[in-house]
Short mmCIF file of C-alpha atoms and ligand atoms in Angstrom, two decimals:
data_model
loop_
_atom_site.label_atom_id
_atom_site.label_comp_id
_atom_site.label_asym_id
_atom_site.label_seq_id
_atom_site.Cartn_x
_atom_site.Cartn_y
_atom_site.Cartn_z
CA MET I 1 0.00 0.00 0.00
CA VAL I 2 1.55 3.30 -1.10
CA THR I 3 1.19 6.18 1.37
CA PRO I 4 -0.95 8.87 -0.29
CA LEU I 5 0.13 12.50 -0.48
CA PRO I 6 -1.38 14.78 2.20
CA SER I 7 -4.97 15.99 1.76
CA ALA I 8 -5.66 19.72 1.39
CA VAL I 9 -6.45 19.92 5.13
CA LYS I 10 -3.26 18.03 6.03
CA TRP I 11 -1.17 20.38 3.88
CA ALA I 12 -2.71 23.33 5.72
CA HIS I 13 -1.92 21.73 9.10
CA ARG I 14 1.69 21.01 8.09
CA LEU I 15 2.26 24.59 7.01
CA LEU I 16 0.53 25.96 10.10
CA ALA I 17 2.53 23.70 12.44
CA GLU I 18 5.77 25.08 11.04
CA ARG I 19 4.78 28.66 11.88
CA ILE I 20 2.60 28.62 15.01
CA SER I 21 4.40 28.86 18.36
CA GLN I 22 3.32 28.28 21.94
CA GLY I 23 1.58 31.37 23.29
CA ASP I 24 0.29 32.54 19.90
CA THR I 25 -3.17 33.96 19.24
CA VAL I 26 -4.88 32.32 16.26
CA LEU I 27 -8.26 32.20 14.52
CA ASP I 28 -10.39 29.30 13.25
CA ALA I 29 -12.96 31.08 11.04
CA THR I 30 -15.08 27.91 10.52
CA ALA I 31 -15.10 25.71 13.63
CA GLY I 32 -17.36 22.96 12.21
CA ASN I 33 -16.74 19.69 14.05
CA GLY I 34 -13.70 21.18 15.77
CA HIS I 35 -10.83 19.28 14.17
CA ASP I 36 -9.02 22.45 13.07
CA THR I 37 -9.78 24.17 16.40
CA LEU I 38 -8.32 21.19 18.30
CA PHE I 39 -5.24 21.19 16.07
CA LEU I 40 -4.75 24.93 16.69
CA ALA I 41 -5.27 24.54 20.45
CA GLN I 42 -2.52 21.91 20.49
CA GLN I 43 -0.15 24.21 18.58
CA VAL I 44 -0.61 27.33 20.76
CA GLY I 45 -0.21 25.47 24.06
CA ASP I 46 -1.40 26.47 27.52
CA SER I 47 -0.47 30.13 27.15
CA GLY I 48 -2.04 30.56 23.70
CA GLN I 49 -5.51 31.55 22.59
CA VAL I 50 -7.74 30.20 19.81
CA TYR I 51 -10.82 32.11 18.62
CA ALA I 52 -13.25 29.88 16.74
CA PHE I 53 -16.32 31.13 14.82
CA ASP I 54 -19.31 29.25 13.46
CA ILE I 55 -22.90 30.23 12.67
CA GLN I 56 -24.31 26.84 13.78
CA SER I 57 -24.69 26.11 17.48
CA GLN I 58 -24.42 22.39 16.66
CA ALA I 59 -20.94 23.03 15.25
CA LEU I 60 -19.80 24.79 18.40
CA GLU I 61 -21.30 21.98 20.54
CA ASN I 62 -19.33 19.43 18.53
CA THR I 63 -16.19 21.56 18.82
CA ARG I 64 -16.64 21.92 22.59
CA SER I 65 -16.96 18.14 22.99
CA LEU I 66 -13.90 17.44 20.86
CA LEU I 67 -11.73 19.97 22.69
CA GLY I 68 -12.26 18.47 26.17
CA PRO I 69 -9.78 20.10 28.58
CA LEU I 70 -8.23 22.19 25.77
CA LEU I 71 -11.44 24.27 25.73
CA SER I 72 -9.71 26.47 28.35
CA ARG I 73 -7.45 27.93 25.67
CA CYS I 74 -10.30 28.52 23.18
CA GLN I 75 -13.10 31.02 22.82
CA LEU I 76 -16.04 29.70 20.76
CA ILE I 77 -18.05 32.45 19.10
CA LEU I 78 -21.54 31.86 17.64
CA ALA I 79 -21.39 34.45 14.85
CA SER I 80 -20.57 34.81 11.21
CA HIS I 81 -16.92 35.22 10.41
CA SER I 82 -17.96 38.34 8.48
CA GLN I 83 -18.20 39.88 11.99
CA ILE I 84 -14.63 39.14 13.05
CA ASP I 85 -13.97 42.87 13.44
CA LEU I 86 -16.88 43.18 15.90
CA HIS I 87 -15.59 40.38 18.12
CA LEU I 88 -11.80 40.47 17.93
CA ASN I 89 -9.36 43.22 18.77
CA VAL I 90 -6.18 41.16 18.63
CA SER I 91 -3.22 40.56 16.37
CA LEU I 92 -3.18 37.06 14.86
CA SER I 93 -0.26 34.81 14.01
CA ALA I 94 -2.53 32.44 12.06
CA ALA I 95 -6.01 32.36 10.53
CA VAL I 96 -7.61 29.15 9.26
CA PHE I 97 -10.57 28.76 6.90
CA ASN I 98 -12.08 25.39 6.00
CA LEU I 99 -15.02 26.29 3.77
CA GLY I 100 -18.19 24.40 2.80
CA TYR I 101 -20.76 22.72 5.04
CA LEU I 102 -20.71 20.97 8.39
CA PRO I 103 -20.16 17.26 7.67
CA GLY I 104 -23.19 15.26 8.83
CA ALA I 105 -25.49 18.32 9.04
CA ASP I 106 -27.65 20.43 6.70
CA LYS I 107 -25.68 20.84 3.45
CA ALA I 108 -27.69 23.98 2.69
CA CYS I 109 -25.86 25.79 5.49
CA ILE I 110 -22.70 26.41 3.55
CA THR I 111 -20.14 29.21 3.49
CA GLN I 112 -21.10 32.04 1.12
CA THR I 113 -18.72 33.87 -1.18
CA ASP I 114 -19.55 37.40 0.04
CA SER I 115 -19.11 36.67 3.75
CA THR I 116 -16.06 34.49 3.07
CA LEU I 117 -14.35 37.39 1.26
CA MET I 118 -15.26 39.81 4.07
CA ALA I 119 -13.84 37.39 6.63
CA LEU I 120 -10.64 36.80 4.65
CA SER I 121 -10.03 40.55 4.42
CA GLN I 122 -10.75 41.15 8.12
CA SER I 123 -8.43 38.28 9.08
CA TYR I 124 -5.69 39.54 6.78
CA GLN I 125 -5.89 42.98 8.42
CA LYS I 126 -5.37 41.37 11.84
CA LEU I 127 -2.55 39.09 10.69
CA GLN I 128 0.86 40.14 11.97
CA VAL I 129 3.88 40.26 9.67
CA GLY I 130 5.13 36.67 9.39
CA GLY I 131 1.62 35.39 10.09
CA ILE I 132 0.00 32.64 8.04
CA LEU I 133 -3.51 32.38 6.56
CA THR I 134 -4.76 29.08 5.09
CA THR I 135 -7.99 28.30 3.25
CA VAL I 136 -9.30 24.91 2.12
CA VAL I 137 -11.89 25.23 -0.67
CA TYR I 138 -14.29 22.59 -2.03
CA PRO I 139 -14.95 23.34 -5.73
CA GLY I 140 -16.94 20.07 -6.03
CA HIS I 141 -19.70 21.24 -3.62
CA PRO I 142 -22.79 22.98 -5.07
CA GLY I 143 -21.80 26.67 -5.09
CA GLY I 144 -18.30 25.71 -4.08
CA ASP I 145 -16.81 26.32 -7.51
CA ALA I 146 -17.78 30.01 -7.60
CA GLU I 147 -16.53 30.44 -4.03
CA ALA I 148 -13.26 28.68 -4.92
CA GLN I 149 -12.77 31.05 -7.86
CA ALA I 150 -13.40 34.09 -5.67
CA VAL I 151 -10.94 32.77 -3.09
CA ALA I 152 -8.38 32.19 -5.86
CA HIS I 153 -8.79 35.79 -6.98
CA TRP I 154 -8.48 37.07 -3.41
CA PHE I 155 -5.21 35.19 -2.75
CA SER I 156 -3.76 36.08 -6.16
CA SER I 157 -4.51 39.79 -5.83
CA HIS I 158 -2.00 40.50 -3.05
CA PRO I 159 1.18 42.08 -4.37
CA HIS I 160 4.22 39.86 -3.76
CA SER I 161 5.89 42.71 -1.88
CA SER I 162 3.28 42.41 0.89
CA ALA I 163 2.42 38.70 0.88
CA GLU I 164 3.56 35.36 -0.51
CA ALA I 165 0.71 33.11 -1.67
CA GLN I 166 0.67 29.49 -2.86
CA HIS I 167 -1.95 27.08 -4.17
CA ILE I 168 -1.76 23.31 -3.53
CA ARG I 169 -4.12 21.03 -5.45
CA PRO I 170 -4.27 17.65 -7.16
CA ALA I 171 -2.75 17.87 -10.65
CA ASN I 172 -4.08 14.70 -12.31
CA ARG I 173 -7.57 13.94 -10.96
CA GLN I 174 -10.73 14.43 -13.01
CA THR I 175 -12.98 15.01 -9.96
CA GLN I 176 -12.90 18.41 -8.30
CA SER I 177 -10.98 17.73 -5.12
CA PRO I 178 -10.40 20.05 -2.17
CA GLU I 179 -7.62 22.61 -2.66
CA CYS I 180 -5.41 24.45 -0.20
CA TRP I 181 -4.46 28.12 -0.42
CA VAL I 182 -1.80 29.57 1.85
CA LEU I 183 -0.50 33.08 2.37
CA ILE I 184 2.32 34.49 4.48
CA LYS I 185 2.12 38.20 5.28
CA LYS I 186 5.44 39.90 4.50
CA ALA I 187 4.63 43.55 5.22
CA LEU I 188 1.81 45.67 6.66
C1 SAM H 1 -16.17 22.32 6.37
S1 SAM H 1 -16.94 22.88 7.85
C2 SAM H 1 -15.51 23.29 8.84
C3 SAM H 1 -14.73 22.08 9.30
C4 SAM H 1 -14.04 22.32 10.61
N1 SAM H 1 -13.02 23.35 10.52
C5 SAM H 1 -13.49 21.05 11.22
O1 SAM H 1 -12.26 20.94 11.41
O2 SAM H 1 -14.28 20.16 11.54
C6 SAM H 1 -17.53 24.50 7.43
C7 SAM H 1 -18.21 25.21 8.60
O3 SAM H 1 -18.38 26.59 8.24
C8 SAM H 1 -19.51 27.05 8.92
N2 SAM H 1 -19.95 28.32 8.35
C9 SAM H 1 -20.73 28.54 7.27
N3 SAM H 1 -20.89 29.85 7.07
C10 SAM H 1 -20.21 30.49 8.07
C11 SAM H 1 -20.02 31.86 8.43
N4 SAM H 1 -20.55 32.85 7.70
N5 SAM H 1 -19.28 32.14 9.52
C12 SAM H 1 -18.72 31.13 10.27
N6 SAM H 1 -18.87 29.82 9.98
C13 SAM H 1 -19.61 29.51 8.88
C14 SAM H 1 -20.50 25.92 8.77
O4 SAM H 1 -21.52 26.02 9.74
C15 SAM H 1 -19.59 24.69 8.96
O5 SAM H 1 -19.64 24.25 10.28
#
């Protein structure tokens, strides 16, 4: 059995793990079932802080259960990530987006292009120099293709003097698989 290459989510986690330090303040813009929030809580350690947003209370319940004792280093916020500016007045070393719908729940409750772009811009403003922003997109979901294109445009539009952006995706699959975007902020 040949070990497969990392999934889009695993690529994001690898890149985040290289850059997040104990004590950092980070954002999970789409808490969902809490896997990314848990990963971030492990990276920032006891002295760090994770802010996690979701618009579904079920998602935050699932996240709370998964976190167990690591909940103490997380703040779960029942609000749209388009309202990050209303809730957060902090500088971030990482921001994580995992778009689409909550697995196992109503597929109609899915991230929307307009609010995703607002949230990306608000997160970018709060990202410190050297900070990392990752986004996993699902072009195969209904509506996901248009959102993926908008996300691609958003990442590509930053001048290289202020940010370095990369795009990781399968190169030889016919189905539309999840893709990972990553950006490192180089200057304010
Ligand atoms: C693919 S799931 C996230 C997976 C999650 N990060 C995990 O590790 O389990 C996408 C989540 O985005 C949430 N979502 C949709 N629109 C949102 C919005 N405007 N603000 C915040 N969360 C939103 C959905 O409720 C869903 O739980």
